Amino acid sequence: MNFANLAALWYLLPLAGTIILLYLLKMRRKDFNVPATFLWPKLTTEVRANSLLQKLKFSWLMVLQLIAISLIVAALARPQTQQEGLAGSVTVFVLDTSASMSADDADGTRFDDAVARVRKAVSTAKPGDRFSLVEASTIPRVALPLSRDPARMRDALNSLSPTDAECDMAEALRLAAALVGTQESGHIVLLSDGAFGEIENFSRGKAALHFQQVGSSSDNVAITAMGVADSTAGKQLYCGVRNYSANNKAATLSFYAEGKLFNSKKIEVVAGKAVGETSNVPPGANILEARIEVDDALPADNFAFVVADPRSTLRVLLITKGNIFLERALALDPRVTLDIAAALPENDSVYDIVVFDGVAEAKTNARGVLTFGAAGPPSIVRAVGSASKPRVSVSDDDSALMKYVDLSSTFIDKAERVEPKQGAKVLVDSNQGPVIVASDIGKKQIYVGFSVLDSDFALQIGFPIFVSNALDYMAGQAASDVVAIKTGKTLSFPATAEDNASLKSPDGSQMQIEPAGGSYALRSLKKSGKYVFEYSGKITTIYASVLNDKESEIGPAKNLQLEGGEVQAAKAPARIADFWRPLALLCLAVLAGEWWLFARKS
Amino acid sequence: MKSAGEYIFAHSEIRLLERLRLNPRKIADGRIRGDRLTRKKGVSIEFADFRDYVDGDDVRHLDWNVLARMQTPVIRTYQDEEDIAVYVLLDCSASMDFGNPSKFEVAKRIAAAIGYIALCGSDALYGVPLRKPLETARVLRNRINFLKFDTWLSSQIPEADAPLSSTLTAFAAGKSRPGFAIVISDGLDPEVASSIARLGGRGHEVGFIQVLAPEELDPDIEGDLRLIDSESPVLVEITANSQALKEYGKNLRKHCSSLASACKRVGGRYFQVETRESFDSIIKDKLRRGGWAS
């Protein structure tokens, strides 16, 4: 404890001296005649004085008054102590709700432990303290804006639940920094097990960052990989199981087809190592599940799903110098497994579709090719020059590729002036030549005459729909009605009607999804298990699995890795806080006691 | 100060007092014939005992029936009737001049009543003012002398230098014949118990009537006070709070209890009178029911 205003202690001398001086004054008593004095006790309590002077006598009143004045002077000196709880007067709690936080190695789960810590910290809030809550999930959000109301914080905490998905911690911290990064007294308190990658592009600003690490164990065995491959003996299921704990683990690995067990085996996984197991898929089986029975801290990653139907997966290679719009639009499709490269690799036979973004189209073995703004020799068009600010004039709205896509209001800064080759069909034309051309001779090819970044097409509603349509066109068929995804992935389905769609979650709860911009966006697939999505008269079953190495590696991080360096994990944030209120309360209590004593004696 | 004849009672009070006789527990030897039986055998109508005839006995007292039947001369003896000395010891200390009505006035009225009863009973009444120097008491007999006693009472005033214990001790040390010594006082003297013991030790039957004012029994004072004793230069500084009043009440009860105990030890009697009590109540409830008079 230290004093912010140490000089105030000097006040004690004159004030205490004055009190003692008052007790040195002698009382002038009123004369009163009585028949006899021997019956009267010599009980005198000198609480008033009006004459000089007498020898100082012991008095409890004087003692209590000296204690009270000492407490007042001590309070004026502003004593300060280090107190646990809120880190400062403005605090943003960033609460990790990722899959690893469901590990039950803390008091309950790690999530429960983190919530309890936030509750405890908020309970120590002083009047004027403000706090906020950011949920660090797949799509981070502010669960509670800066508030002084602990009840609202409790409500916000109650609204949170742990997910089985990966979190975007960097984005969550950026959100927190946006809330308090400009304030000197701002504090960001991150409650997490640290099971996420290095945080990039984050600046805490003026705010201080505290890392409260939760969890203690790395005891986890998880299914980390699962897929189906064609072989000479038919389809074969492969499954990777990794042991993240420090001890060897025995487990039972079981495979299910359409919910029925078709293979089971005992496996031994060495600490820190992975084992791969394969099994032939029963003929006709489509939905395959692998499940391990093992005693570990995180059960959510002990099972995974895969769909055997080839239509359910598309391996896509994006050749680009960097295009976030295209990356996200491609990744929206639940079938897509996306790889990104700057140039076409030598062996491209593993890819179903190759997308050339501003890079000249080259010869590829993929069954579908989508090219943006750079025709090459294998292209379905021939470049004849360049066009500046072409205006779209004709669009073939009847084609499946342009369904729900309207380019009439799209601004195109520059484009290639091309001529379609034989067999190619112009779907969208402009005043300066063809803009979108498609061909299905040999392989499915689509040519878009401008680069995405040279237009505002990426900002249009129709852009993700066009990408989805293009994937359907190049894949040769529409998406399957059964999809296996990783938890946390956002799926988009075209909405052909304005009707609400419904999503049934693994826990049985039903959720209404409203269409937006011609599609249904499913952002609530954060728990692993089976979802049933009903939309536009169709039913799509979605199987979500964790299958995430970062989330399964639950060993808590001791320090937080930031671009600017490390942040040490702390048990609980502490702050230097004024301690005068308890002293003032104690002083009031002493004065109350002094008053009681005075009233009793007089 | 009251004028002479102040304590002459109303008719109803006189009727009440005339019916009463003082009732001492001890029978003291009298000096002259009175209305009270003594241990001495004498001439009266009260039969006492038989004894053998000896020469010189008055043959008029022979029991002829016994002589006829048993051939033995037997004399009938009778109890003698004598007066007793009743001492009305009036505390004239300064502490008696307290309260409204003052304790002294009430004490004098009680003394008058006792004096009237004694005179009606043909007792020898001695009025003794307890002050320094102790005056020699003059005996009064017969109710005709009540006016003298009343005049004497009216002339008494409380004085500062008359501590109860010393004046009572001085009376006990005097040559007064043993009798019924009735002390009428507030008893506010820490040494009074030993004085009562001395009085009882001289053969007196002690009766102590303690007269106290309501202000003494339940003082209504508060604040920081310097108490001035009415009989001594002692000053006591107090803070009159609930604790002090409680302590005072406790001390007073203890002192009164010691007074009563002292009286009891010498075979005497004690009762307390509050100055607000009515005359009838004092006579009927305290004197008569207490067995002081019957």
Short mmCIF file of N, CA and C in Angstrom, two decimals, chain A residues 317-466:
data_model
loop_
_atom_site.label_atom_id
_atom_site.label_comp_id
_atom_site.label_asym_id
_atom_site.label_seq_id
_atom_site.Cartn_x
_atom_site.Cartn_y
_atom_site.Cartn_z
N LEU A 317 -8.39 -24.72 -57.26
CA LEU A 317 -7.11 -24.01 -57.18
C LEU A 317 -7.31 -22.60 -57.73
N LEU A 318 -6.98 -21.62 -56.89
CA LEU A 318 -7.10 -20.22 -57.30
C LEU A 318 -5.70 -19.69 -57.61
N ILE A 319 -5.49 -19.30 -58.90
CA ILE A 319 -4.21 -18.70 -59.29
C ILE A 319 -4.43 -17.19 -59.25
N THR A 320 -3.78 -16.54 -58.28
CA THR A 320 -4.05 -15.11 -58.10
C THR A 320 -2.84 -14.44 -57.46
N LYS A 321 -2.81 -13.11 -57.59
CA LYS A 321 -1.78 -12.32 -56.89
C LYS A 321 -2.36 -11.77 -55.58
N GLY A 322 -3.58 -12.19 -55.32
CA GLY A 322 -4.25 -11.73 -54.08
C GLY A 322 -5.60 -11.13 -54.39
N ASN A 323 -6.64 -11.82 -53.99
CA ASN A 323 -7.99 -11.30 -54.23
C ASN A 323 -8.92 -11.86 -53.14
N ILE A 324 -9.10 -11.08 -52.11
CA ILE A 324 -9.87 -11.54 -50.95
C ILE A 324 -11.33 -11.81 -51.30
N PHE A 325 -11.83 -11.02 -52.25
CA PHE A 325 -13.25 -11.20 -52.63
C PHE A 325 -13.48 -12.57 -53.26
N LEU A 326 -12.58 -12.90 -54.15
CA LEU A 326 -12.73 -14.18 -54.85
C LEU A 326 -12.49 -15.35 -53.90
N GLU A 327 -11.48 -15.18 -53.04
CA GLU A 327 -11.19 -16.24 -52.07
C GLU A 327 -12.42 -16.53 -51.22
N ARG A 328 -13.06 -15.47 -50.73
CA ARG A 328 -14.21 -15.66 -49.83
C ARG A 328 -15.41 -16.22 -50.58
N ALA A 329 -15.61 -15.74 -51.77
CA ALA A 329 -16.75 -16.23 -52.55
C ALA A 329 -16.60 -17.71 -52.85
N LEU A 330 -15.37 -18.13 -53.15
CA LEU A 330 -15.15 -19.56 -53.42
C LEU A 330 -15.30 -20.39 -52.14
N ALA A 331 -14.79 -19.84 -51.07
CA ALA A 331 -14.83 -20.59 -49.81
C ALA A 331 -16.23 -20.72 -49.25
N LEU A 332 -17.14 -19.86 -49.71
CA LEU A 332 -18.52 -19.94 -49.23
C LEU A 332 -19.19 -21.25 -49.61
N ASP A 333 -18.75 -21.83 -50.75
CA ASP A 333 -19.40 -23.06 -51.21
C ASP A 333 -18.98 -24.22 -50.32
N PRO A 334 -19.94 -24.93 -49.76
CA PRO A 334 -19.59 -26.00 -48.82
C PRO A 334 -18.80 -27.13 -49.45
N ARG A 335 -18.85 -27.26 -50.78
CA ARG A 335 -18.13 -28.35 -51.44
C ARG A 335 -16.65 -28.05 -51.60
N VAL A 336 -16.32 -26.78 -51.55
CA VAL A 336 -15.00 -26.35 -52.01
C VAL A 336 -13.92 -26.57 -50.96
N THR A 337 -12.86 -27.19 -51.45
CA THR A 337 -11.61 -27.19 -50.69
C THR A 337 -10.65 -26.35 -51.52
N LEU A 338 -10.31 -25.20 -50.96
CA LEU A 338 -9.61 -24.19 -51.77
C LEU A 338 -8.12 -24.19 -51.51
N ASP A 339 -7.35 -24.19 -52.61
CA ASP A 339 -5.91 -23.94 -52.52
C ASP A 339 -5.63 -22.69 -53.33
N ILE A 340 -4.64 -21.95 -52.89
CA ILE A 340 -4.30 -20.69 -53.56
C ILE A 340 -2.84 -20.75 -53.98
N ALA A 341 -2.57 -20.30 -55.16
CA ALA A 341 -1.19 -20.28 -55.66
C ALA A 341 -1.01 -19.08 -56.58
N ALA A 342 0.25 -18.69 -56.74
CA ALA A 342 0.54 -17.55 -57.63
C ALA A 342 0.68 -18.00 -59.08
N ALA A 343 1.04 -19.27 -59.26
CA ALA A 343 1.20 -19.80 -60.62
C ALA A 343 0.69 -21.22 -60.65
N LEU A 344 0.41 -21.69 -61.82
CA LEU A 344 -0.14 -23.04 -61.96
C LEU A 344 0.96 -24.06 -61.67
N PRO A 345 0.74 -24.98 -60.72
CA PRO A 345 1.77 -25.99 -60.44
C PRO A 345 1.86 -27.02 -61.58
N GLU A 346 2.96 -27.75 -61.55
CA GLU A 346 3.15 -28.72 -62.64
C GLU A 346 2.09 -29.80 -62.59
N ASN A 347 1.83 -30.31 -61.36
CA ASN A 347 0.84 -31.37 -61.23
C ASN A 347 -0.48 -30.77 -60.75
N ASP A 348 -1.36 -30.51 -61.66
CA ASP A 348 -2.64 -29.91 -61.30
C ASP A 348 -3.80 -30.89 -61.47
N SER A 349 -3.44 -32.17 -61.61
CA SER A 349 -4.49 -33.16 -61.89
C SER A 349 -5.39 -33.40 -60.68
N VAL A 350 -4.94 -33.00 -59.48
CA VAL A 350 -5.76 -33.24 -58.28
C VAL A 350 -6.92 -32.25 -58.18
N TYR A 351 -6.86 -31.21 -58.97
CA TYR A 351 -7.88 -30.16 -58.85
C TYR A 351 -9.02 -30.39 -59.81
N ASP A 352 -10.23 -30.15 -59.31
CA ASP A 352 -11.41 -30.25 -60.17
C ASP A 352 -11.57 -28.98 -61.00
N ILE A 353 -11.25 -27.87 -60.36
CA ILE A 353 -11.46 -26.57 -61.01
C ILE A 353 -10.24 -25.70 -60.75
N VAL A 354 -9.85 -24.95 -61.78
CA VAL A 354 -8.78 -23.97 -61.64
C VAL A 354 -9.36 -22.62 -62.00
N VAL A 355 -9.07 -21.63 -61.14
CA VAL A 355 -9.55 -20.26 -61.37
C VAL A 355 -8.35 -19.37 -61.62
N PHE A 356 -8.31 -18.71 -62.79
CA PHE A 356 -7.23 -17.77 -63.11
C PHE A 356 -7.76 -16.37 -62.85
N ASP A 357 -7.14 -15.68 -61.90
CA ASP A 357 -7.59 -14.33 -61.56
C ASP A 357 -6.53 -13.34 -62.00
N GLY A 358 -6.72 -12.71 -63.13
CA GLY A 358 -5.76 -11.74 -63.64
C GLY A 358 -4.47 -12.36 -64.11
N VAL A 359 -4.43 -13.65 -64.12
CA VAL A 359 -3.25 -14.38 -64.60
C VAL A 359 -3.67 -15.10 -65.89
N ALA A 360 -2.81 -15.00 -66.91
CA ALA A 360 -3.18 -15.56 -68.22
C ALA A 360 -3.48 -17.04 -68.10
N GLU A 361 -4.59 -17.42 -68.66
CA GLU A 361 -5.03 -18.81 -68.58
C GLU A 361 -4.01 -19.73 -69.23
N ALA A 362 -3.69 -20.80 -68.54
CA ALA A 362 -2.74 -21.78 -69.06
C ALA A 362 -3.44 -23.12 -69.17
N LYS A 363 -2.74 -24.04 -69.81
CA LYS A 363 -3.34 -25.36 -70.02
C LYS A 363 -3.38 -26.13 -68.70
N THR A 364 -4.50 -26.71 -68.42
CA THR A 364 -4.68 -27.43 -67.15
C THR A 364 -5.48 -28.70 -67.36
N ASN A 365 -5.28 -29.64 -66.41
CA ASN A 365 -6.02 -30.91 -66.51
C ASN A 365 -7.37 -30.86 -65.79
N ALA A 366 -7.67 -29.75 -65.13
CA ALA A 366 -8.93 -29.66 -64.38
C ALA A 366 -10.11 -29.73 -65.32
N ARG A 367 -11.23 -30.17 -64.75
CA ARG A 367 -12.38 -30.32 -65.62
C ARG A 367 -13.16 -29.02 -65.79
N GLY A 368 -12.79 -28.04 -65.00
CA GLY A 368 -13.42 -26.74 -65.17
C GLY A 368 -12.41 -25.62 -65.03
N VAL A 369 -12.55 -24.53 -65.82
CA VAL A 369 -11.61 -23.42 -65.77
C VAL A 369 -12.43 -22.12 -65.77
N LEU A 370 -12.10 -21.27 -64.83
CA LEU A 370 -12.72 -19.94 -64.76
C LEU A 370 -11.61 -18.91 -64.87
N THR A 371 -11.73 -18.01 -65.84
CA THR A 371 -10.67 -17.03 -66.08
C THR A 371 -11.26 -15.63 -65.96
N PHE A 372 -10.51 -14.77 -65.21
CA PHE A 372 -10.93 -13.38 -65.04
C PHE A 372 -9.89 -12.47 -65.73
N GLY A 373 -10.28 -11.80 -66.81
CA GLY A 373 -9.54 -10.68 -67.41
C GLY A 373 -8.22 -10.99 -68.04
N ALA A 374 -7.85 -12.23 -68.26
CA ALA A 374 -6.55 -12.52 -68.88
C ALA A 374 -6.67 -13.80 -69.71
N ALA A 375 -7.06 -13.65 -70.92
CA ALA A 375 -7.22 -14.82 -71.80
C ALA A 375 -5.86 -15.37 -72.18
N GLY A 376 -5.78 -16.66 -72.27
CA GLY A 376 -4.53 -17.31 -72.67
C GLY A 376 -4.78 -18.17 -73.89
N PRO A 377 -3.73 -18.88 -74.29
CA PRO A 377 -3.92 -19.72 -75.49
C PRO A 377 -5.03 -20.74 -75.36
N PRO A 378 -5.19 -21.41 -74.20
CA PRO A 378 -6.27 -22.41 -74.13
C PRO A 378 -7.65 -21.79 -73.93
N SER A 379 -7.71 -20.46 -73.83
CA SER A 379 -8.99 -19.83 -73.52
C SER A 379 -9.99 -20.02 -74.64
N ILE A 380 -11.25 -19.79 -74.29
CA ILE A 380 -12.33 -19.94 -75.27
C ILE A 380 -12.54 -18.63 -76.04
N VAL A 381 -11.71 -17.63 -75.73
CA VAL A 381 -11.76 -16.36 -76.46
C VAL A 381 -10.35 -16.03 -76.93
N ARG A 382 -10.33 -15.08 -77.85
CA ARG A 382 -9.05 -14.61 -78.38
C ARG A 382 -8.97 -13.11 -78.07
N ALA A 383 -7.89 -12.70 -77.40
CA ALA A 383 -7.76 -11.29 -77.04
C ALA A 383 -7.39 -10.48 -78.29
N VAL A 384 -8.10 -9.35 -78.47
CA VAL A 384 -7.82 -8.51 -79.65
C VAL A 384 -7.48 -7.09 -79.24
N GLY A 385 -7.48 -6.81 -78.00
CA GLY A 385 -7.16 -5.47 -77.54
C GLY A 385 -7.75 -5.23 -76.16
N SER A 386 -7.89 -3.98 -75.83
CA SER A 386 -8.44 -3.66 -74.51
C SER A 386 -9.64 -2.72 -74.66
N ALA A 387 -10.48 -2.80 -73.66
CA ALA A 387 -11.68 -1.96 -73.66
C ALA A 387 -11.67 -1.10 -72.39
N SER A 388 -12.13 0.11 -72.53
CA SER A 388 -12.17 1.01 -71.38
C SER A 388 -13.63 1.33 -71.02
N LYS A 389 -13.94 1.08 -69.79
CA LYS A 389 -15.28 1.35 -69.25
C LYS A 389 -16.40 0.84 -70.16
N PRO A 390 -16.35 -0.42 -70.47
CA PRO A 390 -17.44 -0.96 -71.29
C PRO A 390 -18.75 -0.98 -70.49
N ARG A 391 -19.85 -0.79 -71.20
CA ARG A 391 -21.17 -0.82 -70.54
C ARG A 391 -21.89 -2.08 -71.00
N VAL A 392 -22.34 -2.85 -70.01
CA VAL A 392 -23.02 -4.11 -70.31
C VAL A 392 -24.34 -3.80 -71.02
N SER A 393 -24.55 -4.45 -72.13
CA SER A 393 -25.76 -4.15 -72.90
C SER A 393 -26.70 -5.36 -72.98
N VAL A 394 -26.15 -6.54 -73.16
CA VAL A 394 -26.99 -7.72 -73.35
C VAL A 394 -26.58 -8.79 -72.34
N SER A 395 -27.55 -9.42 -71.71
CA SER A 395 -27.25 -10.47 -70.76
C SER A 395 -28.21 -11.63 -70.99
N ASP A 396 -27.66 -12.83 -71.03
CA ASP A 396 -28.50 -14.02 -71.25
C ASP A 396 -29.01 -14.50 -69.90
N ASP A 397 -30.15 -13.96 -69.51
CA ASP A 397 -30.68 -14.28 -68.17
C ASP A 397 -31.19 -15.70 -68.07
N ASP A 398 -31.39 -16.35 -69.19
CA ASP A 398 -31.93 -17.71 -69.15
C ASP A 398 -30.88 -18.76 -68.81
N SER A 399 -29.62 -18.44 -69.01
CA SER A 399 -28.59 -19.44 -68.74
C SER A 399 -28.47 -19.66 -67.24
N ALA A 400 -28.14 -20.92 -66.88
CA ALA A 400 -28.01 -21.26 -65.45
C ALA A 400 -26.87 -20.48 -64.82
N LEU A 401 -25.86 -20.14 -65.64
CA LEU A 401 -24.69 -19.43 -65.12
C LEU A 401 -25.05 -18.01 -64.63
N MET A 402 -26.00 -17.37 -65.31
CA MET A 402 -26.31 -15.98 -64.98
C MET A 402 -27.59 -15.86 -64.15
N LYS A 403 -28.05 -17.03 -63.62
CA LYS A 403 -29.28 -17.00 -62.83
C LYS A 403 -29.09 -16.12 -61.58
N TYR A 404 -29.97 -15.19 -61.36
CA TYR A 404 -29.96 -14.26 -60.23
C TYR A 404 -28.75 -13.32 -60.26
N VAL A 405 -28.11 -13.18 -61.42
CA VAL A 405 -26.94 -12.28 -61.52
C VAL A 405 -27.30 -11.17 -62.50
N ASP A 406 -27.14 -9.93 -62.03
CA ASP A 406 -27.45 -8.77 -62.88
C ASP A 406 -26.22 -7.89 -62.94
N LEU A 407 -25.67 -7.75 -64.20
CA LEU A 407 -24.45 -6.96 -64.36
C LEU A 407 -24.75 -5.57 -64.93
N SER A 408 -26.03 -5.24 -65.08
CA SER A 408 -26.36 -3.99 -65.75
C SER A 408 -25.88 -2.77 -64.97
N SER A 409 -25.80 -2.87 -63.68
CA SER A 409 -25.36 -1.72 -62.90
C SER A 409 -23.89 -1.83 -62.49
N THR A 410 -23.19 -2.80 -63.01
CA THR A 410 -21.79 -3.02 -62.62
C THR A 410 -20.88 -2.06 -63.40
N PHE A 411 -19.98 -1.42 -62.63
CA PHE A 411 -19.01 -0.53 -63.27
C PHE A 411 -17.73 -1.32 -63.54
N ILE A 412 -17.32 -1.28 -64.83
CA ILE A 412 -16.09 -1.98 -65.22
C ILE A 412 -15.12 -0.91 -65.72
N ASP A 413 -13.99 -0.85 -65.06
CA ASP A 413 -13.02 0.20 -65.40
C ASP A 413 -12.30 -0.13 -66.71
N LYS A 414 -11.77 -1.33 -66.75
CA LYS A 414 -11.10 -1.75 -67.98
C LYS A 414 -11.30 -3.26 -68.17
N ALA A 415 -11.27 -3.66 -69.43
CA ALA A 415 -11.51 -5.07 -69.75
C ALA A 415 -10.72 -5.44 -71.00
N GLU A 416 -10.67 -6.73 -71.22
CA GLU A 416 -10.04 -7.20 -72.47
C GLU A 416 -11.08 -7.16 -73.59
N ARG A 417 -10.65 -6.72 -74.74
CA ARG A 417 -11.53 -6.81 -75.91
C ARG A 417 -11.24 -8.15 -76.56
N VAL A 418 -12.22 -9.02 -76.64
CA VAL A 418 -11.99 -10.40 -77.10
C VAL A 418 -13.00 -10.79 -78.18
N GLU A 419 -12.60 -11.85 -78.83
CA GLU A 419 -13.52 -12.47 -79.78
C GLU A 419 -13.72 -13.92 -79.34
N PRO A 420 -14.96 -14.42 -79.25
CA PRO A 420 -15.16 -15.81 -78.84
C PRO A 420 -14.70 -16.78 -79.91
N LYS A 421 -14.10 -17.91 -79.43
CA LYS A 421 -13.68 -18.94 -80.36
C LYS A 421 -14.90 -19.77 -80.75
N GLN A 422 -14.69 -20.66 -81.62
CA GLN A 422 -15.80 -21.48 -82.11
C GLN A 422 -16.36 -22.33 -80.96
N GLY A 423 -17.63 -22.36 -80.87
CA GLY A 423 -18.30 -23.17 -79.84
C GLY A 423 -18.56 -22.42 -78.56
N ALA A 424 -17.90 -21.28 -78.40
CA ALA A 424 -18.08 -20.51 -77.17
C ALA A 424 -19.35 -19.67 -77.27
N LYS A 425 -20.02 -19.54 -76.14
CA LYS A 425 -21.30 -18.82 -76.15
C LYS A 425 -21.16 -17.54 -75.33
N VAL A 426 -21.54 -16.43 -75.94
CA VAL A 426 -21.48 -15.15 -75.22
C VAL A 426 -22.72 -15.04 -74.33
N LEU A 427 -22.45 -14.94 -73.04
CA LEU A 427 -23.58 -14.83 -72.10
C LEU A 427 -23.87 -13.37 -71.78
N VAL A 428 -22.82 -12.56 -71.70
CA VAL A 428 -23.01 -11.14 -71.41
C VAL A 428 -22.19 -10.35 -72.43
N ASP A 429 -22.84 -9.39 -73.07
CA ASP A 429 -22.16 -8.60 -74.09
C ASP A 429 -22.13 -7.15 -73.63
N SER A 430 -21.25 -6.35 -74.24
CA SER A 430 -21.15 -4.94 -73.89
C SER A 430 -21.01 -4.14 -75.18
N ASN A 431 -20.93 -2.86 -75.01
CA ASN A 431 -20.78 -2.02 -76.19
C ASN A 431 -19.38 -2.13 -76.78
N GLN A 432 -18.47 -2.80 -76.06
CA GLN A 432 -17.11 -2.94 -76.56
C GLN A 432 -16.73 -4.41 -76.73
N GLY A 433 -17.71 -5.28 -76.82
CA GLY A 433 -17.41 -6.67 -77.07
C GLY A 433 -17.89 -7.57 -75.97
N PRO A 434 -17.71 -8.93 -76.08
CA PRO A 434 -18.19 -9.88 -75.09
C PRO A 434 -17.53 -9.64 -73.73
N VAL A 435 -18.35 -9.86 -72.67
CA VAL A 435 -17.84 -9.69 -71.29
C VAL A 435 -17.75 -11.05 -70.60
N ILE A 436 -18.76 -11.89 -70.77
CA ILE A 436 -18.72 -13.23 -70.17
C ILE A 436 -19.05 -14.24 -71.28
N VAL A 437 -18.13 -15.21 -71.37
CA VAL A 437 -18.26 -16.22 -72.42
C VAL A 437 -18.12 -17.58 -71.76
N ALA A 438 -18.92 -18.55 -72.20
CA ALA A 438 -18.84 -19.90 -71.62
C ALA A 438 -18.81 -20.93 -72.74
N SER A 439 -18.17 -22.05 -72.38
CA SER A 439 -18.09 -23.14 -73.36
C SER A 439 -18.08 -24.46 -72.61
N ASP A 440 -18.75 -25.45 -73.12
CA ASP A 440 -18.70 -26.78 -72.49
C ASP A 440 -18.21 -27.84 -73.48
N ILE A 441 -17.43 -27.37 -74.42
CA ILE A 441 -16.85 -28.31 -75.37
C ILE A 441 -15.54 -28.82 -74.78
N GLY A 442 -15.44 -30.11 -74.57
CA GLY A 442 -14.24 -30.69 -73.95
C GLY A 442 -14.30 -30.53 -72.45
N LYS A 443 -14.06 -29.39 -71.98
CA LYS A 443 -14.17 -29.12 -70.55
C LYS A 443 -15.01 -27.86 -70.34
N LYS A 444 -15.44 -27.68 -69.14
CA LYS A 444 -16.28 -26.52 -68.83
C LYS A 444 -15.35 -25.32 -68.63
N GLN A 445 -15.57 -24.29 -69.42
CA GLN A 445 -14.73 -23.11 -69.32
C GLN A 445 -15.60 -21.85 -69.28
N ILE A 446 -15.19 -20.96 -68.45
CA ILE A 446 -15.89 -19.67 -68.35
C ILE A 446 -14.83 -18.58 -68.45
N TYR A 447 -15.10 -17.59 -69.27
CA TYR A 447 -14.19 -16.46 -69.40
C TYR A 447 -14.95 -15.19 -69.03
N VAL A 448 -14.37 -14.44 -68.07
CA VAL A 448 -14.91 -13.13 -67.68
C VAL A 448 -13.91 -12.11 -68.17
N GLY A 449 -14.36 -11.11 -68.95
CA GLY A 449 -13.45 -10.22 -69.64
C GLY A 449 -12.77 -9.18 -68.77
N PHE A 450 -13.02 -9.10 -67.52
CA PHE A 450 -12.38 -8.08 -66.67
C PHE A 450 -11.92 -8.73 -65.36
N SER A 451 -10.95 -8.14 -64.80
CA SER A 451 -10.49 -8.61 -63.49
C SER A 451 -11.47 -8.11 -62.42
N VAL A 452 -11.64 -8.92 -61.39
CA VAL A 452 -12.59 -8.57 -60.32
C VAL A 452 -12.22 -7.23 -59.70
N LEU A 453 -10.93 -7.01 -59.54
CA LEU A 453 -10.47 -5.80 -58.87
C LEU A 453 -10.53 -4.58 -59.78
N ASP A 454 -10.80 -4.79 -61.08
CA ASP A 454 -10.95 -3.65 -61.99
C ASP A 454 -12.41 -3.25 -62.13
N SER A 455 -13.25 -3.76 -61.27
CA SER A 455 -14.67 -3.42 -61.35
C SER A 455 -15.25 -3.41 -59.93
N ASP A 456 -16.53 -3.01 -59.84
CA ASP A 456 -17.19 -3.11 -58.53
C ASP A 456 -18.08 -4.35 -58.46
N PHE A 457 -17.79 -5.34 -59.34
CA PHE A 457 -18.59 -6.56 -59.37
C PHE A 457 -18.54 -7.28 -58.00
N ALA A 458 -17.37 -7.26 -57.36
CA ALA A 458 -17.21 -7.98 -56.08
C ALA A 458 -18.09 -7.39 -54.99
N LEU A 459 -18.48 -6.12 -55.17
CA LEU A 459 -19.32 -5.48 -54.15
C LEU A 459 -20.81 -5.68 -54.42
N GLN A 460 -21.10 -6.29 -55.58
CA GLN A 460 -22.50 -6.52 -55.94
C GLN A 460 -23.02 -7.80 -55.27
N ILE A 461 -24.34 -7.83 -55.07
CA ILE A 461 -24.98 -9.02 -54.48
C ILE A 461 -24.78 -10.22 -55.38
N GLY A 462 -24.76 -9.96 -56.66
CA GLY A 462 -24.70 -11.06 -57.62
C GLY A 462 -23.36 -11.78 -57.69
N PHE A 463 -22.31 -11.18 -57.11
CA PHE A 463 -20.98 -11.78 -57.27
C PHE A 463 -20.86 -13.17 -56.64
N PRO A 464 -21.22 -13.35 -55.36
CA PRO A 464 -21.12 -14.72 -54.80
C PRO A 464 -22.07 -15.69 -55.49
N ILE A 465 -23.21 -15.17 -55.98
CA ILE A 465 -24.15 -16.06 -56.69
C ILE A 465 -23.52 -16.50 -58.01
N PHE A 466 -22.84 -15.55 -58.69
CA PHE A 466 -22.18 -15.90 -59.96
C PHE A 466 -21.09 -16.95 -59.73
#
